[in-house]
Coordinates of C-alpha atoms and ligand atoms in Angstrom, one line a residue:
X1 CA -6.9 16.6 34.4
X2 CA -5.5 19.4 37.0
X3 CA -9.1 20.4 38.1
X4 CA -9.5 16.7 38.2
X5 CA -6.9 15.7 40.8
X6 CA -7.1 19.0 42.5
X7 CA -10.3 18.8 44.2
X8 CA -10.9 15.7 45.3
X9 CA -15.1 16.7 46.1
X10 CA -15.2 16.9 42.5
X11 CA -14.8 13.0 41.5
X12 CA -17.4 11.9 45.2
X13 CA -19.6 14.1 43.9
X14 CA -19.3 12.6 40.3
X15 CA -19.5 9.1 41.6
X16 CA -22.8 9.9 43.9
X17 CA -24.5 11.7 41.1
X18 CA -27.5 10.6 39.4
X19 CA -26.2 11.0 36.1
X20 CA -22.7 9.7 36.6
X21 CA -23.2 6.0 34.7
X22 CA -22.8 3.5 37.1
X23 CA -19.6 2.3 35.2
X24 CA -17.7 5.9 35.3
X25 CA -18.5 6.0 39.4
X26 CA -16.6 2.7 39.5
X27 CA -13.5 4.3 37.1
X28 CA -13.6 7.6 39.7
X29 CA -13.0 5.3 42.7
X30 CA -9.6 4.0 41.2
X31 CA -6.4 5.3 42.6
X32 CA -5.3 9.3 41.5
X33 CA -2.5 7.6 39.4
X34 CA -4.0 4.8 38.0
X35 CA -7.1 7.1 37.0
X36 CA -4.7 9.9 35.3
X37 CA -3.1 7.0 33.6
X38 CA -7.1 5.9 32.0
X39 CA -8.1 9.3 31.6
X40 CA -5.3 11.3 30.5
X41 CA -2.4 8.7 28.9
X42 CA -0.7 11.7 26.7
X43 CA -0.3 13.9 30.0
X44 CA 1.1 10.2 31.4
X45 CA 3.6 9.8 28.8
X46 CA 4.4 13.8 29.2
X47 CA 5.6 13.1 32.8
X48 CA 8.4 11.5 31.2
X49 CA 9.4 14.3 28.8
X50 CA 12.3 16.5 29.5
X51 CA 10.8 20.0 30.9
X52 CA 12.2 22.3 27.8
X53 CA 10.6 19.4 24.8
X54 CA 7.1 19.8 26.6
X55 CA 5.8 22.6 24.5
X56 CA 6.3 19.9 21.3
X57 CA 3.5 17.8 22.5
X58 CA -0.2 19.3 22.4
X59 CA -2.1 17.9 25.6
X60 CA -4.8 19.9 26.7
X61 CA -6.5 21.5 22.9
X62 CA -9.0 19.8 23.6
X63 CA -9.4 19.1 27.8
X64 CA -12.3 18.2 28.4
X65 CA -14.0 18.6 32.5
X66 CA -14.7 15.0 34.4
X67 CA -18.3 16.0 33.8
X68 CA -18.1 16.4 30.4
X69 CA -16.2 12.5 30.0
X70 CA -18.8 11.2 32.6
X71 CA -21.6 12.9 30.0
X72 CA -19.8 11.3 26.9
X73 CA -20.2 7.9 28.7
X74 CA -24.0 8.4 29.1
X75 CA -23.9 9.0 25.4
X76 CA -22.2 6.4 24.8
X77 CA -24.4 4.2 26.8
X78 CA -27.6 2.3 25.4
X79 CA -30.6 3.0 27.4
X80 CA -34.2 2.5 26.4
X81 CA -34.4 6.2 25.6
X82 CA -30.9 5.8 23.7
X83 CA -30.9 2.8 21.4
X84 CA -27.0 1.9 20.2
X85 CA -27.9 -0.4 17.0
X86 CA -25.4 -1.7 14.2
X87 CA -27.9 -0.3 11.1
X88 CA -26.2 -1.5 7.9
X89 CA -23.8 -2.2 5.8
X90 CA -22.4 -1.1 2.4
X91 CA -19.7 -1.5 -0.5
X92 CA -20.7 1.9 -2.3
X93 CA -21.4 5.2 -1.0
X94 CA -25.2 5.1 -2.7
X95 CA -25.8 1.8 -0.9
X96 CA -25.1 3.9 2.4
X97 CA -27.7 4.4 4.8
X98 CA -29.7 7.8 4.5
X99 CA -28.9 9.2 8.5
X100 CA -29.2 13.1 8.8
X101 CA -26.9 13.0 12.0
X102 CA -23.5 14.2 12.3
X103 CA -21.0 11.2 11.4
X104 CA -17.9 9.8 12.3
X105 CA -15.8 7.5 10.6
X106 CA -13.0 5.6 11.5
X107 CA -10.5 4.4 9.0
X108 CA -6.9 2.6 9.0
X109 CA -4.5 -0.1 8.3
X110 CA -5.8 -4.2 8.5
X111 CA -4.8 -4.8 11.8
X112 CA -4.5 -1.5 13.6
X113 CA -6.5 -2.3 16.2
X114 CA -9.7 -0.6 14.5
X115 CA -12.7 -3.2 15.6
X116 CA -11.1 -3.6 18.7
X117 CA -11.3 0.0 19.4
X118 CA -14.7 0.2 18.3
X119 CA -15.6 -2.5 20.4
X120 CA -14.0 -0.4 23.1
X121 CA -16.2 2.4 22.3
X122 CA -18.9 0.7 22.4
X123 CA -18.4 -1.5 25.7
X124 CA -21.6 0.7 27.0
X125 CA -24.1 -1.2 24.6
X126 CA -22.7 -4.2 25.0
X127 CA -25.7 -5.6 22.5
X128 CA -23.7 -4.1 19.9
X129 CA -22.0 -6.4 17.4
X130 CA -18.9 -5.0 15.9
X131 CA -18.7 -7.3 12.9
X132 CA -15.6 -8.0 11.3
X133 CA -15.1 -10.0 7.9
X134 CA -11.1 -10.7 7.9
X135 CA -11.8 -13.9 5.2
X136 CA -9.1 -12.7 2.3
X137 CA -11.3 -12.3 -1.2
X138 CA -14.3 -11.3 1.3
X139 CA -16.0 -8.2 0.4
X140 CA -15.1 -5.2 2.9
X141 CA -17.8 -3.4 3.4
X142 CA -18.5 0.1 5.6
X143 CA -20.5 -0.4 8.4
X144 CA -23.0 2.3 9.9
X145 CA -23.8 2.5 13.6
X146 CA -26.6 4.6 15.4
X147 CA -25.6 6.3 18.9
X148 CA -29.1 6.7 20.3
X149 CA -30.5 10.5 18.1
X150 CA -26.7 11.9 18.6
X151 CA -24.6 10.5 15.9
X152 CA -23.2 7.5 13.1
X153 CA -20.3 5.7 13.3
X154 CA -19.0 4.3 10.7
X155 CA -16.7 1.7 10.5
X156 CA -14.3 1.8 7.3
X157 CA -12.6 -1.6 5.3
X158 CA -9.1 -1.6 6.7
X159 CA -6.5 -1.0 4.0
X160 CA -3.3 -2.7 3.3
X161 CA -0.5 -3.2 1.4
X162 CA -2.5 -4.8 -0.9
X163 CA -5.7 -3.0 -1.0
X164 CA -7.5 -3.2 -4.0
X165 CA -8.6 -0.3 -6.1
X166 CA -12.3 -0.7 -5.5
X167 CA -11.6 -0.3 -2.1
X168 CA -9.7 2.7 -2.5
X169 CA -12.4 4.1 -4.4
X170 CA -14.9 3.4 -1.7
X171 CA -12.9 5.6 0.6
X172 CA -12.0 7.7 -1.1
X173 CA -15.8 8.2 -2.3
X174 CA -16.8 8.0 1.2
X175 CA -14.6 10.9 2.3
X176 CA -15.4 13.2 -0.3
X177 CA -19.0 13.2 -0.8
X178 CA -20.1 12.2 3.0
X179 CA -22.0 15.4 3.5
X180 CA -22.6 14.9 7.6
X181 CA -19.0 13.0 8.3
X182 CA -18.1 15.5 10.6
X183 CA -14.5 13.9 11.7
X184 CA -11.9 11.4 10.4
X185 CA -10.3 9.1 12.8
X186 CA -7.2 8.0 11.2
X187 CA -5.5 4.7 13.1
X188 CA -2.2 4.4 13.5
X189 CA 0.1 1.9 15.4
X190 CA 1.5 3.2 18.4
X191 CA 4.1 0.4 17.9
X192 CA 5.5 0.8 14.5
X193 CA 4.4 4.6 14.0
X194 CA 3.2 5.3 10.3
X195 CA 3.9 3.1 7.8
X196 CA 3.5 3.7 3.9
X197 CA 0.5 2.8 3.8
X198 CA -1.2 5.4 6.3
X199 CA 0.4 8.1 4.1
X200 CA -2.4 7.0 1.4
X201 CA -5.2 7.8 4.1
X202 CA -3.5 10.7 5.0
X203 CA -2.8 12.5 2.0
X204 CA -6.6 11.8 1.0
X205 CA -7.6 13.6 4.2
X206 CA -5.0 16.8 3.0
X207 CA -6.1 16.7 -0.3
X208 CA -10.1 16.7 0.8
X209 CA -9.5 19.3 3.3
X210 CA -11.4 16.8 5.9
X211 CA -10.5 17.6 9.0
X212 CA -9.2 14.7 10.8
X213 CA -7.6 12.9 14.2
X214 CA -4.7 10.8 14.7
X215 CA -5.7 8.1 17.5
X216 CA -2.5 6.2 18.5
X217 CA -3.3 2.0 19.2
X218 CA -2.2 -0.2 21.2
X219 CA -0.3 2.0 23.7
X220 CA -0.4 -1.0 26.5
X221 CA 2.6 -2.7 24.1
X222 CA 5.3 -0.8 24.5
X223 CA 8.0 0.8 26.6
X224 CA 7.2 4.1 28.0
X225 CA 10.5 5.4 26.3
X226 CA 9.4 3.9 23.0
X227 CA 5.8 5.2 23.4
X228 CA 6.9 7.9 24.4
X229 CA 9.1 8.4 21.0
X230 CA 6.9 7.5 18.8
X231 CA 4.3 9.7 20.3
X232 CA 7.1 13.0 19.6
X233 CA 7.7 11.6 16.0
X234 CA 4.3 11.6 15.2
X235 CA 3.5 14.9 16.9
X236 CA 6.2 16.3 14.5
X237 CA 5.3 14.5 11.8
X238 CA 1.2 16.4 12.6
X239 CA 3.2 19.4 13.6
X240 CA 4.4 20.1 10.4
X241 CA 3.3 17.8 7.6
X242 CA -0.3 18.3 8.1
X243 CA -3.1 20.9 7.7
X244 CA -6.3 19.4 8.3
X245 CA -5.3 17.1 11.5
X246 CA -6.2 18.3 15.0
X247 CA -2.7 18.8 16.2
X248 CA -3.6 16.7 19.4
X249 CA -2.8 12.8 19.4
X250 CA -5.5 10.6 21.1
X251 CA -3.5 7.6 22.4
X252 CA -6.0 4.5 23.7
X253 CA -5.6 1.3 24.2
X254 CA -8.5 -1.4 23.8
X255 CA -6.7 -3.9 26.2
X256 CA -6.5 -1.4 29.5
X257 CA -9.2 1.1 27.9
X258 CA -6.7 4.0 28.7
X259 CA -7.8 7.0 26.1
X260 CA -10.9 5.4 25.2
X261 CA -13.6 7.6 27.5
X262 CA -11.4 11.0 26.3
X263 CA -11.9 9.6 22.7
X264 CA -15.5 8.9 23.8
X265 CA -15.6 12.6 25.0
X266 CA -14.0 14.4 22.3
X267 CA -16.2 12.5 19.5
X268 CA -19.3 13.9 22.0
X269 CA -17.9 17.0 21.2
X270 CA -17.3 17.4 17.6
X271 CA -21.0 16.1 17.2
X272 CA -22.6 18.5 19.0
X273 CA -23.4 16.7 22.1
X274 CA -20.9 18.1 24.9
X275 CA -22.5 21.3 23.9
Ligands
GDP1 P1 -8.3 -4.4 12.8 O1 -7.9 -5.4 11.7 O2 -7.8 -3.1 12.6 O3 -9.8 -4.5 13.0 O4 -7.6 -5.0 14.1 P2 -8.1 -5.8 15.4 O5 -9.0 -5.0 16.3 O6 -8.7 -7.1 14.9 O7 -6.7 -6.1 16.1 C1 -5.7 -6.7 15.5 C2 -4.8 -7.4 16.5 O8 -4.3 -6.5 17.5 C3 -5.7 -8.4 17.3 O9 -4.9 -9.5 17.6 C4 -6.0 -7.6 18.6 O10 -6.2 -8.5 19.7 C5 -4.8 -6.8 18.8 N1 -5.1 -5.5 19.4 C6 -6.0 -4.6 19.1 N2 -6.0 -3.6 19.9 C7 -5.1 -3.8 20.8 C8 -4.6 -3.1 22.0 O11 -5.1 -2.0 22.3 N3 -3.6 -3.7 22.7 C9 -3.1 -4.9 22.4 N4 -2.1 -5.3 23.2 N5 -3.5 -5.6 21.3 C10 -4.5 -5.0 20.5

């Protein structure tokens, strides 16, 4: 973000460039503030931090260049060349589709904010249909998305208080024999931090050794002081609870879009394609 803001030839040279999409040269022309604010919202909500707790929050672990979040977006962007295509559907792991490329999944709580987000992710390819089945007693079902030759998505059944066990097992199937799911993005409510619940998703992820990523929803809802809490709860919580997460939160909302093109970015990277 510093090499961002400090040279300002950096973001009109992004915005002329060939292979700036045409929708990150319109994000770079937004004010300095406005743009850390979309970019960047945990070094936002660390402006707010008292100087002596900012070595509690990790912020930059993973920090990536503007040209590496403008080259996300062109991932993340359908194209001819780079067809973005909902593929299938599936209620057991052996009814998944066979894709050899590196997969992501995303998993959490009915309601998190999970299809919204992926919606979000996938606002480049806007052909995509992000379906949803919410009916109660309608089968949940993972769904499988292609990203041009780069990577799957996966979309995971949202879990609840009452999820039933065949769901859990699908999950929990999933996780553990998923040979190519190369991360785990658990969901968690920015609002109401984690609930019971989550610690089910969790402790699978500990207990499989996956390694996975807290993404924080909803961020545009609350308070800066009460993001801004629940952001160093959870960091402790990650801090020392946890061994497989990546000890950096990724806050986003699906409403403003703030932390979606670093989340866009950072699953780039951990497929392979920001190499
Ligand atoms: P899912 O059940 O996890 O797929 O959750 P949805 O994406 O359907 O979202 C649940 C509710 O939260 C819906 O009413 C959404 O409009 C709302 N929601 C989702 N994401 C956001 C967000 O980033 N900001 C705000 N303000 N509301 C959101």
């Amino acid at each position: 973000a510093e090499r961002l803001f400090a040279m300002p030839g950096v973001l009109e040279l992004l915005s002329r460039s060939n292979s700036t999409s045409q929708a990150f040269a319109e994000v770079l022309r937004l004010p300095k503030q406005q743009l850390r604010k979309l970019l960047y919202p945990l070094q936002e909500v660390e402006r707010f931090l008292a100087p002596d707790r900012r070595q509690d929050l990790h912020l930059r672990i993973f920090d990536p260049s503007p040209e590496d979040i403008a080259r996300a977006d062109n991932v993340f962007t359908a194209t001819k060349g780079n067809r973005i295509d909902y593929v299938s559907s599936a209620v057991r792991i052996d009814h998944a589709p066979d894709l050899p490329r590196p997969e992501v999944c995303f998993i959490g709580r009915s309601n998190v904010g999970k299809s919204s987000l992926i919606k979000a992710l996938f606002s480049l390819a806007p052909e995509v249909e992000v379906r949803v089945s919410k009916k109660p007693g309608h089968t949940k079902k993972m769904n499988f998305f292609k990203v041009g030759k780069h990577f799957t998505v996966v979309d995971m059944p949202g879990y609840g208080y009452r999820a039933p066990e065949d769901f859990v097992d699908m999950v929990e199937t999933y996780l553990k024999e998923r040979r190519n799911l190369k991360r785990t993005f658990l969901l968690v409510d920015s609002v109401v931090g984690i609930q019971k619940t989550d610690n089910i998703a969790i402790e699978m992820c500990e207990e499989f050794a996956l390694p996975y990523v807290i993404v924080l929803t909803k961020i545009d809802k609350s308070s800066k002081g009460h993001l801004l809490k629940q952001v160093l709860q959870i960091q402790k919580f990650v801090n020392t609870k946890t061994q497989g997460c990546f000890p950096q939160l990724f806050p986003v909302s699906s409403v403003t879009f703030s932390g979606i093109h670093l989340l866009r970015s950072f699953i780039a990277s951990v497929t392979g394609n920001l190499d």
